[in-house]
Amino acid sequence: MSQTIKILLVDDVPQNIVALDALLSRPGVEALHAYSGAEALEQLLQNDIALALVDVQMPEMDGFELAELMRGSPRTRHVPIIFLTATDRDAMRTFRGYEAGAVDFLYKPFDPHILRSKVEVFVQLQSQKQQLAEQLEAVSQMVRTNEMFIAVLGHDLRNPLSSIMASAEVLRRVSDPQRVLASAERIRGSGMRMAKMIDQLLDVARMRSSQLVLTPTDVDLLPICEAIIGEFESPGQEKTVVLECMGDTVGCWDADRLAQVLSNLIGNALHHGDKSVPVTVRVDGTRRHELRITVTNAGEIPETARAHLFKPFRSGATAPQNAQGLGLGLFIAHELVALHLGRLEVRSDATNGTVFEIILPKRAGPAQIRAALSDRGMFGRGV
């Protein structure tokens, strides 16, 4: 959103500034007042000025001297100046004004329509300058993000790719069925890790290009939780995830996207939590209009890391040392929950462990979700 455009009115007669303010005031334009050259310089140093309307005849520092000082400072030398004067027309005086850096020279009494038109030109130029600056920042951010995509993906894909290549080499050289099976499992696991990284990048790309698709329908979240937990359980082994459920767990959501959120949270809890303590998933549907899901594991996340958890590409200083992904999982989970008009929060301490809590409205309809997509710049045709 463009900022308010500021113009500077410089005159030692307050009544003249009041008249100019009334003439030029309109929404989106702010008139700053200065009653001397010194006050004008202070305003110029503190604000981004689109145009300065300067009275020539002022005590202590006249308009020409002010203009020369403005042209001598890198911050103010490009501010356009329109001189206003009540003296008789004088070619030498006018020439001095242009020589001092004026873009125009108006004699009082001037036609208010002419002055307003001239000022409007510089207001429009400043507005276009602001728009170009915003577009440049957006493009620069996109370039930085794309560079980060490439750098992080290239770095994090090396490990699973190396595992695949090493396992393939083992398969070439051995005939022991057990070693062949172990190598095949490593290849499968590494391939799944690579596929997950690529899927995460595609999700972020869809968010940025307004192609994210949500299809909310009436679903029961309990079977979804049970299915996700089942993917992490190994037959014959001690339970690593405990599911607790209460109340009504039916609502209007995109089942696949919420399954993606739950899979990420449970996977993170198992990977980073204390392996000797099971992860607890609690689904609470006792409230009439909202559902709460908590994923709890033993262990504490440092306070310095918690501030970065839901940001894409968490830095090495805050990411776990044994992280196996791009640092996009929690960011995507946070965005998907937000698009369901819900919240994803985290709390962590040494006593209670780490708790991720999802709070979802049970009946966020398609129109509301479409508005959320539009507000976040991610509107897609799937809703």
Coordinates of C-alpha atoms in Angstrom, one line a residue:
M1 CA 0.0 0.0 0.0
S2 CA 1.4 3.4 -1.0
Q3 CA 2.4 5.9 1.7
T4 CA 0.9 9.3 2.2
I5 CA 2.5 11.8 -0.1
K6 CA 4.0 14.8 1.7
I7 CA 4.5 18.3 0.3
L8 CA 6.3 21.1 2.2
L9 CA 4.8 24.6 2.5
V10 CA 7.5 27.2 3.5
D11 CA 6.4 30.8 4.3
D12 CA 7.0 33.1 7.2
V13 CA 3.4 34.4 7.1
P14 CA 1.1 31.8 8.8
Q15 CA -2.0 33.1 6.8
N16 CA -0.3 32.2 3.5
I17 CA 0.4 28.6 4.7
V18 CA -3.3 28.3 5.9
A19 CA -4.5 29.4 2.4
L20 CA -2.1 27.0 0.6
D21 CA -3.1 24.1 3.0
A22 CA -6.8 24.6 2.2
L23 CA -6.1 24.8 -1.5
L24 CA -3.9 21.7 -1.8
S25 CA -5.4 19.5 0.9
R26 CA -6.9 16.2 -0.3
P27 CA -6.9 12.5 0.8
G28 CA -3.5 10.9 0.4
V29 CA -1.6 14.2 0.5
E30 CA -0.2 15.6 3.7
A31 CA 1.0 19.3 3.8
L32 CA 3.8 19.9 6.2
H33 CA 4.4 23.5 7.5
A34 CA 7.6 25.4 8.0
Y35 CA 7.7 29.1 8.9
S36 CA 11.4 29.7 8.3
G37 CA 14.3 28.2 6.3
A38 CA 15.7 26.4 9.4
E39 CA 12.3 24.7 10.1
A40 CA 12.1 23.7 6.4
L41 CA 15.5 22.0 6.6
E42 CA 14.4 20.1 9.7
Q43 CA 11.3 18.9 8.0
L44 CA 13.2 17.9 4.9
L45 CA 15.7 15.8 6.9
Q46 CA 12.9 14.0 8.8
N47 CA 10.4 13.3 5.9
D48 CA 10.4 12.1 2.3
I49 CA 9.1 15.2 0.5
A50 CA 7.5 15.1 -2.9
L51 CA 7.5 18.9 -3.5
A52 CA 8.5 22.1 -1.7
L53 CA 6.5 25.3 -2.2
V54 CA 8.9 28.0 -1.0
D55 CA 8.3 31.7 -0.4
V56 CA 11.2 33.7 -1.7
Q57 CA 11.1 36.6 0.8
M58 CA 11.7 35.3 4.3
P59 CA 13.8 36.8 7.1
E60 CA 17.2 35.3 8.1
M61 CA 17.2 32.7 5.3
D62 CA 15.4 33.6 2.1
G63 CA 14.0 31.0 -0.4
F64 CA 17.1 31.1 -2.6
E65 CA 19.5 30.4 0.2
L66 CA 17.2 27.5 1.4
A67 CA 17.3 26.1 -2.2
E68 CA 21.1 26.3 -2.3
L69 CA 21.3 24.4 1.0
M70 CA 18.9 21.8 -0.3
R71 CA 20.9 21.2 -3.4
G72 CA 24.0 20.7 -1.3
S73 CA 22.6 17.8 0.6
P74 CA 22.3 14.3 -1.0
R75 CA 19.0 13.7 0.9
T76 CA 17.3 16.8 -0.4
R77 CA 19.0 17.8 -3.6
H78 CA 16.3 15.9 -5.7
V79 CA 13.3 17.5 -4.0
P80 CA 11.6 19.7 -6.6
I81 CA 11.0 23.4 -5.6
I82 CA 8.3 25.8 -6.8
F83 CA 9.1 29.4 -5.7
L84 CA 6.3 31.7 -4.7
T85 CA 6.8 35.5 -4.5
A86 CA 4.7 38.6 -4.2
T87 CA 7.4 40.9 -5.8
D88 CA 7.1 42.4 -9.2
R89 CA 8.2 40.4 -12.2
D90 CA 12.0 40.5 -12.6
A91 CA 13.8 38.5 -15.2
M92 CA 17.0 38.5 -13.2
R93 CA 15.2 37.3 -10.1
T94 CA 13.4 34.6 -12.0
F95 CA 16.7 33.5 -13.5
R96 CA 18.2 33.3 -10.0
G97 CA 15.3 31.2 -8.9
Y98 CA 15.8 28.6 -11.7
E99 CA 19.6 28.8 -11.1
A100 CA 19.0 27.9 -7.5
G101 CA 17.2 24.7 -8.5
A102 CA 13.5 25.7 -8.9
V103 CA 11.3 23.7 -11.3
D104 CA 8.8 26.7 -11.5
F105 CA 8.4 30.3 -10.4
L106 CA 5.0 31.7 -9.6
Y107 CA 4.1 35.3 -8.8
K108 CA 1.4 36.2 -6.4
P109 CA -1.5 36.4 -6.8
F110 CA -1.4 33.2 -8.7
D111 CA -4.3 31.3 -10.2
P112 CA -5.2 28.5 -7.7
H113 CA -6.2 26.1 -10.5
I114 CA -2.8 26.5 -12.1
L115 CA -1.0 25.9 -8.8
R116 CA -3.2 22.9 -8.0
S117 CA -2.5 21.4 -11.4
K118 CA 1.3 21.9 -11.1
V119 CA 1.3 20.3 -7.6
E120 CA -0.7 17.4 -8.9
V121 CA 2.0 16.6 -11.4
F122 CA 4.6 16.1 -8.7
V123 CA 2.1 14.2 -6.5
Q124 CA 1.5 11.8 -9.3
L125 CA 5.3 11.4 -9.9
Q126 CA 5.9 10.6 -6.2
S127 CA 3.0 8.1 -6.3
Q128 CA 4.6 6.4 -9.3
K129 CA 8.0 6.4 -7.5
Q130 CA 6.5 4.7 -4.5
Q131 CA 4.8 2.1 -6.6
L132 CA 8.0 1.4 -8.5
A133 CA 9.9 1.1 -5.1
E134 CA 7.3 -1.4 -3.8
Q135 CA 7.4 -3.4 -7.0
L136 CA 11.2 -3.4 -6.9
E137 CA 11.1 -4.7 -3.3
A138 CA 8.6 -7.4 -4.2
V139 CA 10.8 -8.5 -7.2
S140 CA 14.0 -8.4 -5.0
Q141 CA 12.2 -10.5 -2.3
M142 CA 11.1 -13.0 -5.0
V143 CA 14.7 -13.2 -6.3
R144 CA 16.1 -13.7 -2.8
T145 CA 13.5 -16.4 -2.1
N146 CA 14.2 -18.2 -5.4
E147 CA 17.9 -18.1 -4.7
M148 CA 17.2 -19.6 -1.2
F149 CA 15.0 -22.3 -2.8
I150 CA 17.9 -23.3 -5.0
A151 CA 20.5 -23.1 -2.3
V152 CA 18.5 -25.0 0.3
L153 CA 17.2 -27.6 -2.1
G154 CA 20.6 -28.3 -3.5
H155 CA 22.1 -28.6 0.0
D156 CA 19.4 -30.8 1.5
L157 CA 19.0 -33.1 -1.5
R158 CA 22.7 -34.1 -1.3
N159 CA 22.2 -36.4 1.7
P160 CA 19.4 -38.6 0.4
L161 CA 20.9 -38.6 -3.1
S162 CA 24.2 -39.8 -1.6
S163 CA 22.4 -42.5 0.3
I164 CA 20.7 -43.7 -2.9
M165 CA 24.0 -43.7 -4.8
A166 CA 25.8 -45.6 -2.1
S167 CA 22.9 -48.2 -1.8
A168 CA 22.8 -48.6 -5.5
E169 CA 26.6 -49.4 -5.5
V170 CA 26.0 -52.0 -2.7
L171 CA 23.3 -53.6 -4.9
R172 CA 25.8 -53.9 -7.7
R173 CA 28.3 -55.7 -5.6
V174 CA 26.5 -58.0 -3.3
S175 CA 24.2 -61.0 -3.5
D176 CA 23.2 -61.3 0.1
P177 CA 19.4 -61.0 0.2
Q178 CA 19.5 -59.3 3.6
R179 CA 21.9 -56.6 2.5
V180 CA 20.0 -56.2 -0.8
L181 CA 16.8 -55.7 1.2
A182 CA 18.4 -53.2 3.6
S183 CA 19.8 -51.2 0.6
A184 CA 16.4 -51.2 -1.1
E185 CA 14.9 -49.8 2.1
R186 CA 17.4 -47.1 2.2
I187 CA 16.7 -46.2 -1.4
R188 CA 13.0 -46.1 -0.7
G189 CA 13.4 -43.9 2.4
S190 CA 15.7 -41.5 0.7
G191 CA 13.4 -41.3 -2.3
M192 CA 10.5 -40.5 0.0
R193 CA 12.5 -37.7 1.7
M194 CA 13.4 -36.2 -1.7
A195 CA 9.7 -36.5 -2.8
K196 CA 8.6 -34.7 0.4
M197 CA 11.0 -31.9 -0.2
I198 CA 9.8 -31.4 -3.8
D199 CA 6.2 -31.5 -2.6
Q200 CA 6.9 -28.8 0.0
L201 CA 8.5 -26.6 -2.6
L202 CA 5.5 -27.1 -4.9
D203 CA 3.1 -26.1 -2.1
V204 CA 5.0 -22.9 -1.5
A205 CA 5.1 -22.2 -5.2
R206 CA 1.3 -22.7 -5.4
M207 CA 0.8 -20.3 -2.5
R208 CA 3.0 -17.6 -4.2
S209 CA 1.4 -18.1 -7.6
S210 CA -2.3 -18.1 -6.4
Q211 CA -2.8 -21.8 -7.4
L212 CA -3.4 -23.3 -4.0
V213 CA -6.5 -25.4 -4.1
L214 CA -8.7 -26.1 -1.0
T215 CA -11.8 -28.4 -1.2
P216 CA -13.7 -28.2 2.1
T217 CA -16.3 -30.9 2.7
D218 CA -17.9 -32.5 5.8
V219 CA -15.4 -34.8 7.2
D220 CA -14.7 -36.6 10.5
L221 CA -11.2 -35.8 11.7
L222 CA -10.8 -38.8 14.0
P223 CA -10.3 -41.4 11.2
I224 CA -7.9 -39.0 9.6
C225 CA -5.8 -38.8 12.8
E226 CA -6.0 -42.6 13.2
A227 CA -4.7 -43.1 9.6
I228 CA -1.9 -40.7 10.0
I229 CA -0.8 -42.2 13.3
G230 CA -0.9 -45.7 11.7
E231 CA 1.6 -44.5 9.1
F232 CA 4.1 -43.9 11.9
E233 CA 3.5 -47.1 13.8
S234 CA 5.5 -50.3 13.1
P235 CA 3.7 -53.7 13.6
G236 CA 4.9 -55.5 16.7
Q237 CA 6.6 -52.5 18.3
E238 CA 5.7 -50.5 21.3
K239 CA 3.3 -47.6 20.6
T240 CA 5.0 -44.4 19.9
V241 CA 1.8 -42.2 19.5
V242 CA -1.1 -42.2 21.8
L243 CA -4.5 -40.9 20.5
E244 CA -7.1 -39.4 22.8
C245 CA -10.5 -38.2 21.5
M246 CA -13.6 -36.6 22.9
G247 CA -16.7 -34.8 21.6
D248 CA -17.8 -34.2 18.1
T249 CA -14.9 -34.4 15.6
V250 CA -16.9 -33.6 12.4
G251 CA -16.5 -30.3 10.6
C252 CA -16.2 -28.7 7.2
W253 CA -12.5 -28.9 6.2
D254 CA -10.2 -29.9 3.4
A255 CA -9.3 -33.4 4.6
D256 CA -6.1 -33.9 2.5
R257 CA -4.6 -30.6 3.6
L258 CA -5.4 -31.2 7.3
A259 CA -3.9 -34.7 7.0
Q260 CA -0.8 -33.0 5.6
V261 CA -0.7 -30.7 8.7
L262 CA -1.1 -33.6 11.1
S263 CA 1.5 -35.7 9.4
N264 CA 4.0 -32.9 9.7
L265 CA 3.3 -32.2 13.4
I266 CA 3.3 -35.8 14.4
G267 CA 6.5 -36.5 12.3
N268 CA 8.2 -33.6 13.9
A269 CA 7.2 -34.6 17.4
L270 CA 8.5 -38.2 16.9
H271 CA 11.7 -37.0 15.3
H272 CA 12.7 -34.2 17.8
G273 CA 11.0 -35.4 21.0
D274 CA 12.3 -37.7 23.7
K275 CA 12.1 -41.2 22.2
S276 CA 11.4 -42.8 25.5
V277 CA 8.1 -40.9 25.9
P278 CA 5.2 -41.5 23.5
V279 CA 3.8 -38.6 21.5
T280 CA 0.2 -37.7 22.5
V281 CA -2.4 -36.6 20.0
R282 CA -5.5 -35.2 21.6
V283 CA -8.6 -34.3 19.6
D284 CA -11.1 -32.2 21.5
G285 CA -14.5 -31.6 19.8
T286 CA -16.4 -30.7 23.0
R287 CA -16.8 -27.1 22.0
R288 CA -19.8 -26.3 19.8
H289 CA -18.1 -24.2 17.1
E290 CA -14.4 -25.2 17.2
L291 CA -12.2 -28.2 17.3
R292 CA -8.8 -28.3 19.1
I293 CA -6.0 -30.8 18.3
T294 CA -2.9 -30.9 20.4
V295 CA 0.3 -32.8 19.5
T296 CA 2.5 -33.2 22.6
N297 CA 6.0 -34.6 22.9
A298 CA 8.6 -34.6 25.7
G299 CA 11.4 -32.1 25.3
E300 CA 11.7 -28.4 25.1
I301 CA 12.2 -26.1 22.1
P302 CA 14.6 -23.2 23.0
E303 CA 13.0 -19.8 23.2
T304 CA 15.3 -18.4 20.5
A305 CA 14.1 -21.2 18.1
R306 CA 10.4 -20.8 18.8
A307 CA 10.4 -17.3 17.3
H308 CA 11.4 -18.9 13.9
L309 CA 9.4 -22.1 13.9
F310 CA 6.7 -20.9 11.4
K311 CA 9.0 -19.1 9.1
P312 CA 10.2 -20.7 5.9
F313 CA 13.8 -21.9 5.7
R314 CA 14.7 -21.6 9.3
S315 CA 18.3 -20.7 9.7
G316 CA 20.9 -23.1 10.9
A317 CA 21.2 -21.2 14.1
T318 CA 17.6 -22.0 15.0
A319 CA 16.9 -25.3 13.2
P320 CA 17.7 -28.6 14.8
Q321 CA 21.1 -29.9 14.0
N322 CA 19.6 -33.2 12.7
A323 CA 16.9 -31.6 10.6
Q324 CA 16.2 -33.6 7.5
G325 CA 14.1 -31.2 5.5
L326 CA 13.9 -27.8 4.0
G327 CA 12.5 -26.0 7.0
L328 CA 9.2 -25.6 5.1
G329 CA 7.0 -28.1 6.9
L330 CA 5.9 -26.0 9.9
F331 CA 5.5 -22.9 7.6
I332 CA 3.2 -24.8 5.3
A333 CA 1.3 -26.2 8.2
H334 CA 0.8 -22.8 9.7
E335 CA -0.5 -21.4 6.4
L336 CA -2.9 -24.3 5.7
V337 CA -4.4 -23.9 9.2
A338 CA -4.7 -20.1 8.7
L339 CA -6.5 -20.7 5.4
H340 CA -9.1 -22.8 7.3
L341 CA -9.5 -19.6 9.4
G342 CA -7.8 -21.4 12.3
R343 CA -4.6 -20.9 14.3
L344 CA -1.5 -23.0 14.9
E345 CA 0.3 -22.2 18.2
V346 CA 3.2 -23.7 20.1
R347 CA 4.2 -23.6 23.7
S348 CA 7.2 -25.4 25.2
D349 CA 8.9 -25.7 28.6
A350 CA 11.0 -28.3 30.4
T351 CA 8.0 -29.4 32.7
N352 CA 5.2 -29.9 30.1
G353 CA 7.2 -30.6 27.0
T354 CA 6.3 -29.2 23.6
V355 CA 2.7 -28.7 22.6
F356 CA 1.5 -27.7 19.1
E357 CA -2.2 -26.8 19.2
I358 CA -4.5 -26.5 16.2
I359 CA -7.7 -24.5 16.7
L360 CA -10.2 -24.9 13.9
P361 CA -13.7 -23.5 13.4
K362 CA -16.0 -26.4 12.6
R363 CA -18.0 -24.6 9.9
A364 CA -15.7 -22.3 7.9
G365 CA -17.6 -22.3 4.6
P366 CA -16.2 -22.1 1.1
A367 CA -16.9 -18.3 0.9
Q368 CA -15.0 -17.6 4.1
I369 CA -12.1 -19.8 3.0
R370 CA -12.1 -18.1 -0.4
A371 CA -11.8 -14.7 1.4
A372 CA -8.9 -16.0 3.5
L373 CA -7.1 -17.2 0.4
S374 CA -7.6 -13.8 -1.3
D375 CA -6.5 -11.9 1.9
R376 CA -3.2 -13.9 2.0
G377 CA -2.6 -13.4 -1.8
M378 CA -3.2 -17.1 -2.4
F379 CA -6.7 -17.2 -4.1
G380 CA -7.2 -20.4 -6.1
R381 CA -10.1 -21.7 -8.2
G382 CA -10.5 -24.9 -6.2
V383 CA -12.8 -23.4 -3.5

